[in-house]
XYZ file of C-alpha atoms in Angstrom:
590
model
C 53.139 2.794 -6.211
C 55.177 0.558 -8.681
C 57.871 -0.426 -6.315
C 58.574 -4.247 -6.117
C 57.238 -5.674 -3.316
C 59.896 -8.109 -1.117
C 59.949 -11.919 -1.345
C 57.395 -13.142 0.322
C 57.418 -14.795 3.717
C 55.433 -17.459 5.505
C 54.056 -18.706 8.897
C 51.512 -20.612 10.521
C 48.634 -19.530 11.920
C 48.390 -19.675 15.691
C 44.492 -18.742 16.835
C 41.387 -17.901 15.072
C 38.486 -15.656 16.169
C 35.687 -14.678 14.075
C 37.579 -12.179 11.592
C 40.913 -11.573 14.192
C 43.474 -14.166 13.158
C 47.135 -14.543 15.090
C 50.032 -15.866 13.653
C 53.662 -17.261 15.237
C 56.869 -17.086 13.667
C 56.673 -14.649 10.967
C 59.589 -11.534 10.676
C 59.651 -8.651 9.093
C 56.051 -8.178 8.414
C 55.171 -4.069 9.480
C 51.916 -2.672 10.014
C 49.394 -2.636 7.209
C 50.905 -5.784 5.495
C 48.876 -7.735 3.553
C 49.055 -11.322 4.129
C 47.053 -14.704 2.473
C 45.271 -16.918 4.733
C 45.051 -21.054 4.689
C 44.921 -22.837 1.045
C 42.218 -20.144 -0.246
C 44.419 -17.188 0.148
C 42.216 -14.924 2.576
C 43.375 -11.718 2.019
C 44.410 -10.220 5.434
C 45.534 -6.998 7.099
C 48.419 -6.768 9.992
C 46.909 -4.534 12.776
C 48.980 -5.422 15.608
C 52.833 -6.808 16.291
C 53.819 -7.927 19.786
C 57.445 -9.731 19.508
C 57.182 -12.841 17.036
C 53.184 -12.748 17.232
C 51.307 -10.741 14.174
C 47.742 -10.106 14.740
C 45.388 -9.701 11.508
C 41.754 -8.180 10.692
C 40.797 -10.740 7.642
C 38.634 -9.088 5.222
C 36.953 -12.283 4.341
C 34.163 -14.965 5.706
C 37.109 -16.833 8.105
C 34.887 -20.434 8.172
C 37.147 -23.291 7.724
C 40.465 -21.427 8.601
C 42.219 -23.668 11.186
C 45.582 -23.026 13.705
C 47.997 -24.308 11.723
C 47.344 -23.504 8.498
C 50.058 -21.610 6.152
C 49.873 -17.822 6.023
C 51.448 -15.627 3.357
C 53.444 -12.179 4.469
C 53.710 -10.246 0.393
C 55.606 -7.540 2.588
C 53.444 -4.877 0.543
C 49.904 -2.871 1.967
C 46.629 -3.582 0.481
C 46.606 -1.850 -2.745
C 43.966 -0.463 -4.985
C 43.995 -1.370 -8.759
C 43.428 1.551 -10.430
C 42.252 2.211 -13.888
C 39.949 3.087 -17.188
C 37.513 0.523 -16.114
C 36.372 1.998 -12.324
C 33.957 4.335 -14.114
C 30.634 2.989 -14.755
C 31.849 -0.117 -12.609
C 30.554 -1.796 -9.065
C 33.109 -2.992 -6.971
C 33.491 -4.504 -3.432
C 35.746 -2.754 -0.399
C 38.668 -4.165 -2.116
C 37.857 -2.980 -5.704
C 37.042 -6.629 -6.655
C 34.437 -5.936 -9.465
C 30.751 -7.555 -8.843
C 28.712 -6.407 -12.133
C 29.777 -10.136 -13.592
C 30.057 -11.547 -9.887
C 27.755 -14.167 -9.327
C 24.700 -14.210 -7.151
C 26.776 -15.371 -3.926
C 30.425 -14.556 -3.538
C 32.751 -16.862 -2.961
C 35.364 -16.838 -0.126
C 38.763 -16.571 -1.359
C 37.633 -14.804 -4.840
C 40.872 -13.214 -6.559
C 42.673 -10.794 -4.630
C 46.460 -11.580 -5.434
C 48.443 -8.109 -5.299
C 46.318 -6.183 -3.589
C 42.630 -6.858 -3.720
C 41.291 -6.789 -7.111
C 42.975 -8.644 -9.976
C 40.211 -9.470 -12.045
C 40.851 -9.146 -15.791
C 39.805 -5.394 -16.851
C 37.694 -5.144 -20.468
C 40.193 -6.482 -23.276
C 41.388 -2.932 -24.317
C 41.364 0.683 -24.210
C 41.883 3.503 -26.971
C 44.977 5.495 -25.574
C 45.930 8.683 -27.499
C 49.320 9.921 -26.489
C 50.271 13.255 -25.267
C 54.112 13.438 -25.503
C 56.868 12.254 -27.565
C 59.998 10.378 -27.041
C 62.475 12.431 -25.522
C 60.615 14.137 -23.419
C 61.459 14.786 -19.765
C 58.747 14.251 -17.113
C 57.895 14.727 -13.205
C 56.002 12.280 -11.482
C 51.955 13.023 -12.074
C 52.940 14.780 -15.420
C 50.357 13.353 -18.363
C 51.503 10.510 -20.738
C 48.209 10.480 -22.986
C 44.139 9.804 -22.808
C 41.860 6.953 -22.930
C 38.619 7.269 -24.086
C 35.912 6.637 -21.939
C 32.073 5.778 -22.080
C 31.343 8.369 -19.627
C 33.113 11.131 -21.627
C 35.228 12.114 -18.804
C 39.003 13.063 -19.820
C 40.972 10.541 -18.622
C 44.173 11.193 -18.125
C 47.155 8.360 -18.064
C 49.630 9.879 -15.443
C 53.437 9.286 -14.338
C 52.745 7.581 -10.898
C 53.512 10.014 -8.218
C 56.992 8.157 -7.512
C 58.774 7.892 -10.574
C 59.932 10.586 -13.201
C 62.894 10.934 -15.777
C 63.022 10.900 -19.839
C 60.473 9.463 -22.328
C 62.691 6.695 -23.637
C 59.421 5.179 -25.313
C 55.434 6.243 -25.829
C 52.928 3.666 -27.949
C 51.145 5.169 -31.071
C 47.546 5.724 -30.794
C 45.560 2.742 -30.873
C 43.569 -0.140 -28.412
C 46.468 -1.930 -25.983
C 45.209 -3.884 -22.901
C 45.114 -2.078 -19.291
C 48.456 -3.606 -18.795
C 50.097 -3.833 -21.995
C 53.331 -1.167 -21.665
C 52.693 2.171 -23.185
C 55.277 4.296 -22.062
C 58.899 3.542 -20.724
C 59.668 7.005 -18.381
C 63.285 7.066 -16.402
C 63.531 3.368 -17.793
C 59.896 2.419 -15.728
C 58.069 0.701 -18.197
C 54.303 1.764 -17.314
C 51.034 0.800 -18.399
C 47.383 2.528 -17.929
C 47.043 1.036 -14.709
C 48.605 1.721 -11.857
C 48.582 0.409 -7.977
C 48.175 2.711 -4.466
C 48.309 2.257 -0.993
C 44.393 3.401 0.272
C 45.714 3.923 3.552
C 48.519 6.441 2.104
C 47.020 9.747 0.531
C 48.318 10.504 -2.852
C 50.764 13.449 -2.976
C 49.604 16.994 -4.646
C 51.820 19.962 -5.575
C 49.357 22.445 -3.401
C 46.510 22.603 -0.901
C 44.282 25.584 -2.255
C 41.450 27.552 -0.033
C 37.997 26.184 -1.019
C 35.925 29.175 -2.538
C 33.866 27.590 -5.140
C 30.638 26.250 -4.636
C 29.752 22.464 -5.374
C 26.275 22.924 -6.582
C 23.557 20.188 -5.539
C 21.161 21.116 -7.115
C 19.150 20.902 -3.821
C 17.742 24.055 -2.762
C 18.548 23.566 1.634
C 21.659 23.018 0.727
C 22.751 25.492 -1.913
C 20.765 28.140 -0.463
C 21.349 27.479 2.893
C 24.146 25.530 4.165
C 26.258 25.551 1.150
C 29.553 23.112 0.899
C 32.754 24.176 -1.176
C 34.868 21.763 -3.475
C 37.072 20.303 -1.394
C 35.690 20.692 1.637
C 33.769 17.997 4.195
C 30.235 17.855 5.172
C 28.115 15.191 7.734
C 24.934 13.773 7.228
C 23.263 12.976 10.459
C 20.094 11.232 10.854
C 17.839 8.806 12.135
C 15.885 6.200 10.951
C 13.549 7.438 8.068
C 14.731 10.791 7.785
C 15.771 10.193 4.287
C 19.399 10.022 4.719
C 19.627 8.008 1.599
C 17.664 9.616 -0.672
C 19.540 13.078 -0.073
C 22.420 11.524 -1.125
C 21.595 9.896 -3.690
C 20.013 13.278 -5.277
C 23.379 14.559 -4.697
C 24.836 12.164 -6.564
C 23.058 12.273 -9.504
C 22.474 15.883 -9.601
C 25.675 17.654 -8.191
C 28.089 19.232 -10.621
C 31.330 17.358 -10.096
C 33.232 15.486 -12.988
C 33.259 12.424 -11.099
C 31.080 10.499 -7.881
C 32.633 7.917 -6.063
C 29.720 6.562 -4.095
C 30.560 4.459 -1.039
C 27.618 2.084 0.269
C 29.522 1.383 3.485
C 27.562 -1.317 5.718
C 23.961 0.141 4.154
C 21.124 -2.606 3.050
C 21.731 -4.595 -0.443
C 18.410 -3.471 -1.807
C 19.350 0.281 -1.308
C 22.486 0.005 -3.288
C 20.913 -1.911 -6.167
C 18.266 0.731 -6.074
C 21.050 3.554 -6.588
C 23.181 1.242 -9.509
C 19.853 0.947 -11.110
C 18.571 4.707 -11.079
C 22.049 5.578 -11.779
C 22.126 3.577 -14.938
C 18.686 4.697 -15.840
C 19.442 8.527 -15.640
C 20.727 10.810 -18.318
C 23.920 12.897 -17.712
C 23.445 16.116 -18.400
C 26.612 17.514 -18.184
C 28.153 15.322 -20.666
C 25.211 13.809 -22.676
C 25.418 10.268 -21.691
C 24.908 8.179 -19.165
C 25.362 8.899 -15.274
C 26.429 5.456 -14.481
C 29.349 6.064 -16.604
C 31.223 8.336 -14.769
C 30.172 7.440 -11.409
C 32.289 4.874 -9.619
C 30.266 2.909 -6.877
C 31.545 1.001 -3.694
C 29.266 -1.732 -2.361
C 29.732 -3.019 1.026
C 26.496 -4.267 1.877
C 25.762 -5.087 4.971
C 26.165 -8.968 4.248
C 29.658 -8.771 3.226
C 32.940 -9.098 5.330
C 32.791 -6.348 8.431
C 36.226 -6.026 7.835
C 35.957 -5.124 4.459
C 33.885 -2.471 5.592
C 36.551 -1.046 7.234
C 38.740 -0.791 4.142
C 36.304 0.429 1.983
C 36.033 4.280 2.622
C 40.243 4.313 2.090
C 39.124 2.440 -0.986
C 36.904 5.185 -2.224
C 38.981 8.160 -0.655
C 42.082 6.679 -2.989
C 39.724 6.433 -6.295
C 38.782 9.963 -5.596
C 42.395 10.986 -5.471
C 43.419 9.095 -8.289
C 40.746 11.244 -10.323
C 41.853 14.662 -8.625
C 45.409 13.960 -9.791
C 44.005 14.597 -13.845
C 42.075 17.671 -12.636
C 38.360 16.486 -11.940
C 36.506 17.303 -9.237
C 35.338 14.437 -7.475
C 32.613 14.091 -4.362
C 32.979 11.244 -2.691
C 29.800 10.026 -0.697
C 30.184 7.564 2.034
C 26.875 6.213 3.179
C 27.215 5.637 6.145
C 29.749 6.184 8.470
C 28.529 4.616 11.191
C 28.515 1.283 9.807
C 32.188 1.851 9.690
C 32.218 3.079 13.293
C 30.796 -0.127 14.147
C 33.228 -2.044 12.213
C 35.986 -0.696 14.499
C 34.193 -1.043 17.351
C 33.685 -5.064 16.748
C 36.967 -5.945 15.655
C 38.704 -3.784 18.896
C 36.190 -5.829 21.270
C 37.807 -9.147 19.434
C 41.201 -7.365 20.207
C 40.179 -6.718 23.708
C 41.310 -3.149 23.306
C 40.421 -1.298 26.053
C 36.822 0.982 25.096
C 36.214 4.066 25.211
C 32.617 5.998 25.036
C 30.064 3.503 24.222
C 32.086 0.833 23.583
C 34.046 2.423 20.722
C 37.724 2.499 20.250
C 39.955 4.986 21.817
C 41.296 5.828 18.002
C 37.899 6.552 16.804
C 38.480 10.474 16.119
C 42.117 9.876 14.842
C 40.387 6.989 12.382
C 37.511 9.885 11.397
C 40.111 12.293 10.745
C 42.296 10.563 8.477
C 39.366 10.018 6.381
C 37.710 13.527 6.209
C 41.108 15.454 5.941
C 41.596 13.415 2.479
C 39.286 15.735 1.461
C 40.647 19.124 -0.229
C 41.275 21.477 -3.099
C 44.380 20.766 -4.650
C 46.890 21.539 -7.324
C 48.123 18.499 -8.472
C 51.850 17.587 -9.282
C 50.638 17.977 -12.704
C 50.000 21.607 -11.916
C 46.204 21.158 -12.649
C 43.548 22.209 -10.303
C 41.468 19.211 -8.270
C 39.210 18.762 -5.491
C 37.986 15.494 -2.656
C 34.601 16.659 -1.429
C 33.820 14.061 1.280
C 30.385 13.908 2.215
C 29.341 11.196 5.332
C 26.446 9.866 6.261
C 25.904 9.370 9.983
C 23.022 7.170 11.617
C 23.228 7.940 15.204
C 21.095 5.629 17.055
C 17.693 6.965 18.397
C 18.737 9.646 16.629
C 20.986 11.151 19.445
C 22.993 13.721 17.871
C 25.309 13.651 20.661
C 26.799 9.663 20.424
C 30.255 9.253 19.856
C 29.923 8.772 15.892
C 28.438 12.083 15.405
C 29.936 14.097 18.377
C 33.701 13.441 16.896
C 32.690 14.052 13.548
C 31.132 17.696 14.041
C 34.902 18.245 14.860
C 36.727 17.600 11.226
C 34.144 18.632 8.786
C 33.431 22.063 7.755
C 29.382 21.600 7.177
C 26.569 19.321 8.804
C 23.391 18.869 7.120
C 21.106 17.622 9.965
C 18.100 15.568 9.083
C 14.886 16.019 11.373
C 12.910 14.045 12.368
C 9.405 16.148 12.823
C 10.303 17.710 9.087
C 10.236 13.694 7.866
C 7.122 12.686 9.123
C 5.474 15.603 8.096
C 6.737 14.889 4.749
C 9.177 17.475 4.249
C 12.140 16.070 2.438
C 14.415 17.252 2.208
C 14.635 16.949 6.014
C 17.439 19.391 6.431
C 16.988 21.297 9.731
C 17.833 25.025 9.227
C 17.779 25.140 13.439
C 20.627 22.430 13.568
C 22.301 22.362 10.410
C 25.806 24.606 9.849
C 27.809 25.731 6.954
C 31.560 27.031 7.703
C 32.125 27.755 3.969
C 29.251 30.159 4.186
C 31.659 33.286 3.700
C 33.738 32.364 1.560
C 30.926 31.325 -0.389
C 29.220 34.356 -0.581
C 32.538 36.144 -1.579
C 32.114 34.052 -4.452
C 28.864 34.599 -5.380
C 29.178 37.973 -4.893
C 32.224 38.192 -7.686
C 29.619 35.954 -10.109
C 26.712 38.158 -10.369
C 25.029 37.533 -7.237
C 25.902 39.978 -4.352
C 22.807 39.588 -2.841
C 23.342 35.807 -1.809
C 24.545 36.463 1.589
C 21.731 38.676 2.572
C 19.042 36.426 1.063
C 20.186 33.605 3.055
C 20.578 35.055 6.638
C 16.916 36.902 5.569
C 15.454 33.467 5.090
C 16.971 31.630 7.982
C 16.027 34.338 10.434
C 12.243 34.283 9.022
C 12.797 30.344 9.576
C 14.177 30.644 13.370
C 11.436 33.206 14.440
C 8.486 31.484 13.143
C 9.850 28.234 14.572
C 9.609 30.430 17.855
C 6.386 32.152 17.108
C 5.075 28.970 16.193
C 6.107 27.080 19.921
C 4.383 30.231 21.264
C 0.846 29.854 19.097
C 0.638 26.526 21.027
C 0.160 27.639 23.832
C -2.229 30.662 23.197
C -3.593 29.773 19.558
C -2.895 31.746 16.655
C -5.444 34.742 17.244
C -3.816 35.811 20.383
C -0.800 36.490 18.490
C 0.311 40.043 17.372
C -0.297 40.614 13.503
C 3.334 40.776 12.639
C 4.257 37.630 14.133
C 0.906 35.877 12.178
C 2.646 37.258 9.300
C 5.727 36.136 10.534
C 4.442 32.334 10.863
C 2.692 32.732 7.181
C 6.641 33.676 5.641
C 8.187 30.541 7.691
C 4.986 28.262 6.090
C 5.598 29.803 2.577
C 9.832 29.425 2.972
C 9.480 25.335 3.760
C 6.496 24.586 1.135
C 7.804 27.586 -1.965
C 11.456 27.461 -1.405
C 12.988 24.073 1.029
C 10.522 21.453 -0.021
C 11.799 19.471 -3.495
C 10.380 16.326 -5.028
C 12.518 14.484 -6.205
C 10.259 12.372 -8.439
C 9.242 15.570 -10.075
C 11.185 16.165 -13.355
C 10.672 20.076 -12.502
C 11.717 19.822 -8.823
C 14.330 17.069 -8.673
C 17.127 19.024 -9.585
C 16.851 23.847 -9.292
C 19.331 26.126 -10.772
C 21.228 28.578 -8.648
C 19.358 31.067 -10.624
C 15.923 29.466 -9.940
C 16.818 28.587 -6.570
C 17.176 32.659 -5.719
C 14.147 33.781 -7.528
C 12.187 31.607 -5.508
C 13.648 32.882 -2.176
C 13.356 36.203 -3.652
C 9.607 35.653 -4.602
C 8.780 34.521 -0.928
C 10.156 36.975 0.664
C 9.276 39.760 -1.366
C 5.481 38.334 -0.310
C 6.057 38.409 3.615
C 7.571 41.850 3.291
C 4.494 43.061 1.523
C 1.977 40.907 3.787
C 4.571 42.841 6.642
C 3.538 46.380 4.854
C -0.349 45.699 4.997
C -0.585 44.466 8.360
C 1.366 47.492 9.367
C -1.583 49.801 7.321
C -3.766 48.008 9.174
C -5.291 45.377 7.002
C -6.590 42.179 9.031
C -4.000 38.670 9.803
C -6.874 36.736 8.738
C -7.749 37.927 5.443
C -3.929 37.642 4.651
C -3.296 33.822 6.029
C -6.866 33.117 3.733
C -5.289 34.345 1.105
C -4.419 31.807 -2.375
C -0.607 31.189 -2.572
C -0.928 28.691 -4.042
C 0.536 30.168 -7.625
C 4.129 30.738 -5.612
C 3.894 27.226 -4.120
C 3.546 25.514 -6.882
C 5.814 26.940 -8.900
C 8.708 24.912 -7.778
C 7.325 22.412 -9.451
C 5.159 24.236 -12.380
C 8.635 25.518 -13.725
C 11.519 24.025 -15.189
C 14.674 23.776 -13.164
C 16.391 27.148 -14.612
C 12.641 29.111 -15.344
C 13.452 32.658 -13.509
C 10.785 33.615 -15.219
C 8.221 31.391 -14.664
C 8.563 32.239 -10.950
C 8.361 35.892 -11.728
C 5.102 35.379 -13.466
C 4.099 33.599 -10.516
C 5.206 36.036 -8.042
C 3.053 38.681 -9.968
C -0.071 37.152 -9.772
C 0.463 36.667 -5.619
C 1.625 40.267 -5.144
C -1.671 40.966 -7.784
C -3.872 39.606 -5.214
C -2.400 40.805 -1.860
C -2.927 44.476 -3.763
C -6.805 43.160 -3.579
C -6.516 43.649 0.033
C -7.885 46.806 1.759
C -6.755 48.202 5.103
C -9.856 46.303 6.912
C -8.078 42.919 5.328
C -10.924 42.275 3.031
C -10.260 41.772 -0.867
C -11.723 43.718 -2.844
C-alpha cells in the first residue's frame, strides 16, 4: 500500500522487559503500529492498548533501552519492501538484506518505513507493457524487469490504486524507485510497500487440482499436495526434517521458493544458501539461487523477529502470485514460531493455555496457512501460495499443542518417523501416519493427463505397505517360517516398496530428484514382482527360494537410471521377472 502514512507521534517509554516495552502518553496509535525505540530507532510492534498505555513486542536486541527514553508512533504497520532484488537475495524477518551484512548485526540497523530500507542494486532494465492513455485496474501489468533468475517479473498497479496512464518510461535501466509510470495521477515506481499482516487481495479463489511435483517419490506417489494447498512437516529430532525440505526446494516445480528459516540453527541455513547457489536450475537454465527468495531467522536473532517473519514470507509469496507464478513457500519450522508466542505472552502475563502456549495459538496458525491458495489474480492471471511447515514437536509427541492445532488447517501431513530414520530410510515419510486430502482431486487429474491408473497404484502400494507392517509385528513373535506363504510374500513386496520405490538419495545425481513417469514405472515394476511372487507361491513353489531370490536389478535401479529412464526400469524389471520364471513349483531355480 502507497497511502501516506500520518504525522508521526511521540511518547516516552514507561517499562522495559526483555523484548515487551510499555509506553505512557501516546494517542492514536492502533494495533499493529510500528513505532521507533530510544535514540537507535528500535523498530517496534503495538500488541496491546489499555487506556493511555501502549504495549510493544520490539523486534530488536532491547540492551540499553531505558524508561524514559523517546518513542516514535509512524501511525503505519510494519511493511515489507517489495521488489526486483528479493530473488536470489537473503534477508532477515524484516526483509533487511544480510548477503553484504556484516559478520555481527548491529542493533538499530536501517529499518525506517517499514523494515528494510537498504539501498536495492543501482538499476533495473524495465520494458513497458502499455502506453499512455491507457486505463488500468489495480494489479493490472505496467511492464517487466529483467531478472537473473529468468523469472517474468511483472511491475503491477498496487492492489489500491487504478485510473488512466497519464505517463509510462521508455525502455531502459531506472533505479527501484525512480518513477516509471504515473496511473490515476499515482506516480509509481518498481517497488512497492505491503502490510505482512494484511493478505493481498485476488480477483478469485480457485479449487486446487494440479499437482505440485517434488520430485520426491513418498510424496508424489503417495501423499501428494496440490498448488495452493497446505501441508505439515512433523518430526523429531534427526528425522531429517530439513533435508526433505530442502529437496523440495530445490527440486519442486514452482516458478518461485520463498524459503523461511524460522528460529532453525545458523549453520543449516548457510548450508541451504550455499547448495542453493551451487545448484543448476533446470527449469530455466540458470541458477537456483536466483529465483529463490530466502528468509533467515536464525536462532540467534531477535525472537520477536521470528514472529514476523513467516507474514514476511507469506507476503513475498503473494506479491509473486499477483504476476501469475506459482510460489511454495517453506517455513522451517513452525515451532520455533510457536515458541516465539509463547515467550512474549508469558512476558505479557497472558493467561496460558495447553503447555504454556497462548490461548490464540490456532487463530495465529490459521491466519498463516489459509494465506495459502490458488488464485486468480486481479490481473486475471492464474497463481498459487503452497505453504509447507515444518513442525518439531518435542520428544517427538505428535499430539503437543504445535502439531495437534495444525493437523486442523492444512490439507496434507507428511509425518517423519523415527524407526524409518535410524534405519536409514530417508525419506522418513511414514505411509502409517502420513495423509493427503488432495488425494482425489489429484487423481482426477492424473487421470485426464495420461495416467488413469494413479489412483489404483497408490492405494495398491499403501495397502502392501500397511499389511506387511502388520505381518511384520506378527513375524516377531513367531519368526518368519511360521508364517503362511502369502503373507512371506507379502513382507518381501513391503521390503521391495521402501528399498525400489520410497527410499531416494539425495546425494545421488540419479535419485535426488524422479519423474512422475519414472516414479510410476518403479511402483509398477514392484508390484508387478509381488503379484507374480503371489502367483508362484499360490502354484506351490517354496517362500524361501523366493525371499533368496536376487532383486537386486529392481533395487538398484532407482539409482542406476536417470531421473525420467522408464525404460531403464523396464529393462530392469525384465531381468527380475526373468529369474522368478527360473523358479519351479518346489521353489527351486532351475
Amino acid at each position: 500500500m502507497t497511502t501516506p502514512p500520518p504525522a508521526p507521534q511521540t511518547a516516552r517509554i514507561a517499562r522495559v522487559t526483555g523484548s515487551l516495552v510499555e509506553l505512557d502518553g501516546v494517542a492514536g496509535t492502533a494495533m499493529h503500529d510500528l513505532v521507533a525505540l530510544g535514540p537507535l530507532s528500535l523498530p517496534a510492534e503495538v500488541v496491546g492498548i489499555r487506556g493511555g498505555s501502549v504495549t510493544l513486542q520490539a523486534y530488536e536486541y532491547t540492551g540499553g533501552l531505558r524508561p524514559g527514553d523517546t518513542a516514535t508512533a509512524t501511525g503505519h504497520p510494519l511493511v515489507a519492501r517489495l521488489g526486483p532484488w528479493l530473488l536470489g537475495g537473503v534477508f532477515d524477518g524484516l526483509l533487511r538484506p544480510l548477503r553484504d551484512a556484516p559478520a555481527w548485526l548491529l542493533t538499530g540497523s536501517t529499518w525506517a518505513d517499514g523494515g528494510n530500507d537498504a539501498a536495492p542494486p543501482a538499476s533495473w532494465l524495465f520494458e513497458p507493457a502499455i502506453g499512455p492513455g491507457t486505463t488500468l485496474d489495480g494489479g493490472a501489468v505496467l511492464g517487466t524487469v529483467a531478472t537473473a533468475g529468468r523469472v517474468a517479473f511483472r511491475v503491477l498497479v498496487p492492489p489500491d490504486h487504478g485510473g488512466r496512464v497519464e505517463h509510462v518510461a521508455a525502455a531502459g535501466r531506472y533505479p527501484a524507485e525512480a518513477v516509471i509510470a504515473t496511473v490515476g495521477g499515482t506516480p509509481l515506481s518498481m517497488s512497492t510497500r505491503w502490510p505482512i499482516r494484511t493478505p493481498r487481495p485476488y480477483r478469485d479463489r480457485l479449487d486446487t487440482t494440479e499437482p505440485l511435483h517434488t520430485g520426491q517419490r513418498a510424496v508424489d506417489a503417495l501423499f501428494p499436495i496440490a498448488k495452493g494447498s497446505t501441508s505439515a512437516v512433523p518430526g523429531g529430532f534427526g528425522t531429517g526434517k530439513t533435508m526433505l525440505l530442502q529437496q523440495i526446494a530445490k527440486w519442486c516445480d514452482a516458478d518461485v521458493i520463498v524459503y523461511i528459516g524460522c528460529g532453525e540453527r545458523g549453520n543449516e541455513m548457510a548450508d541451504v544458501v550455499s547448495e542453493l547457489s551451487e545448484l543448476d536450475d533446470p527449469r530455466t537454465g540458470g541458477r537456483l539461487v536466483d529465483r529463490t527468495v530466502v528468509i533467515a531467522n536464525t536462532s540467534n536473532m531477535p525472537m520477536m523477529a521470528r514472529e514476523a517473519s513467516v507474514y514476511t514470507g507469506v507476503t513475498v509469496a503473494e506479491y509473486f502470485r499477483d504476476m501469475g507464478h506459482d510460489v511454495v513457500v517453506i517455513a522451517d519450522s513452525t515451532s520455533r514460531w510457536a515458541e516465539a508466542l509463547r515467550e512474549f505472552a508469558s512476558r505479557t502475563g497472558a493467561p496460558p493455555a495447553e503447555e504454556g502456549y497462548p490461548a490464540n495459538l490456532a487463530s495465529a496458525l490459521a491466519a498463516f496457512y489459509e494465506r495459502a491458495g490458488a488464485v486468480v489474480t486481479l490481473a486475471g492471471a492464474r497463481g498459487s501460495v503452497t505453504v509447507i511447515g515444518a513442525v518439531s514437536p518435542p520428544g517427538g509427541d505428535l499430539t503437543e499443542p504445535v502439531t495437534a492445532n495444525t493437523e486442523r488447517f492444512v490439507r496434507c501431513r507428511w509425518t517423519l518417523d523415527r524407526d524409518l530414520a535410524y534405519a536409514r530410510h530417508y525419506p522418513a515419510v511414514s505411509w502409517a501416519e502420513s495423509f493427503s486430502r488432495d488425494v482425489d482431486l489429484i487423481g482426477s487429474y492424473h487421470a485426464q493427463h495420461g495416467d488413469p491408473a494413479w489412483i489404483r497404484r497408490r492405494t495398491r502400494a499403501l495397502t502392501a505397505l500397511i499389511e506387511a507392517d502388520r505381518i511384520g509385528a506378527l513375524a516377531e513373535l513367531v519368526g518368519l517360517a511360521g508364517l503362511p506363504s502369502h503373507e512371506r510374500i507379502t513382507m518381501l513386496a513391503g521390503r521391495l516398496l521402501r528399498e525400489a520405490t520410497l527410499q531416494q538419495n539425495a546425494l545421488v545425481s540419479n535419485d535426488a530428484f524422479c519423474t512422475a513417469a519414472k516414479s510410476a514405472a518403479l511402483f509398477d515394476a514392484v508390484l508387478a514382482v509381488a503379484e507374480r511372487c503371489h502367483t508362484l507361491v499360490d502354484a506351490g513353489a517354496d517362500p524361501a527360494g523366493v525371499e533368496e531370490l536376487d532383486f537386486g536389478p529392481l533395487v538398484r535401479a532407482r539409482e542406476e537410471t536417470a531421473p525420467d529412464a522408464v525404460d531403464g526400469v523396464a529393462q530392469r524389471l525384465d531381468v527380475v521377472l526373468a529369474r522368478l520364471g527360473g523358479v519351479d513349483g518346489g521353489g527351486r531355480r532351475s
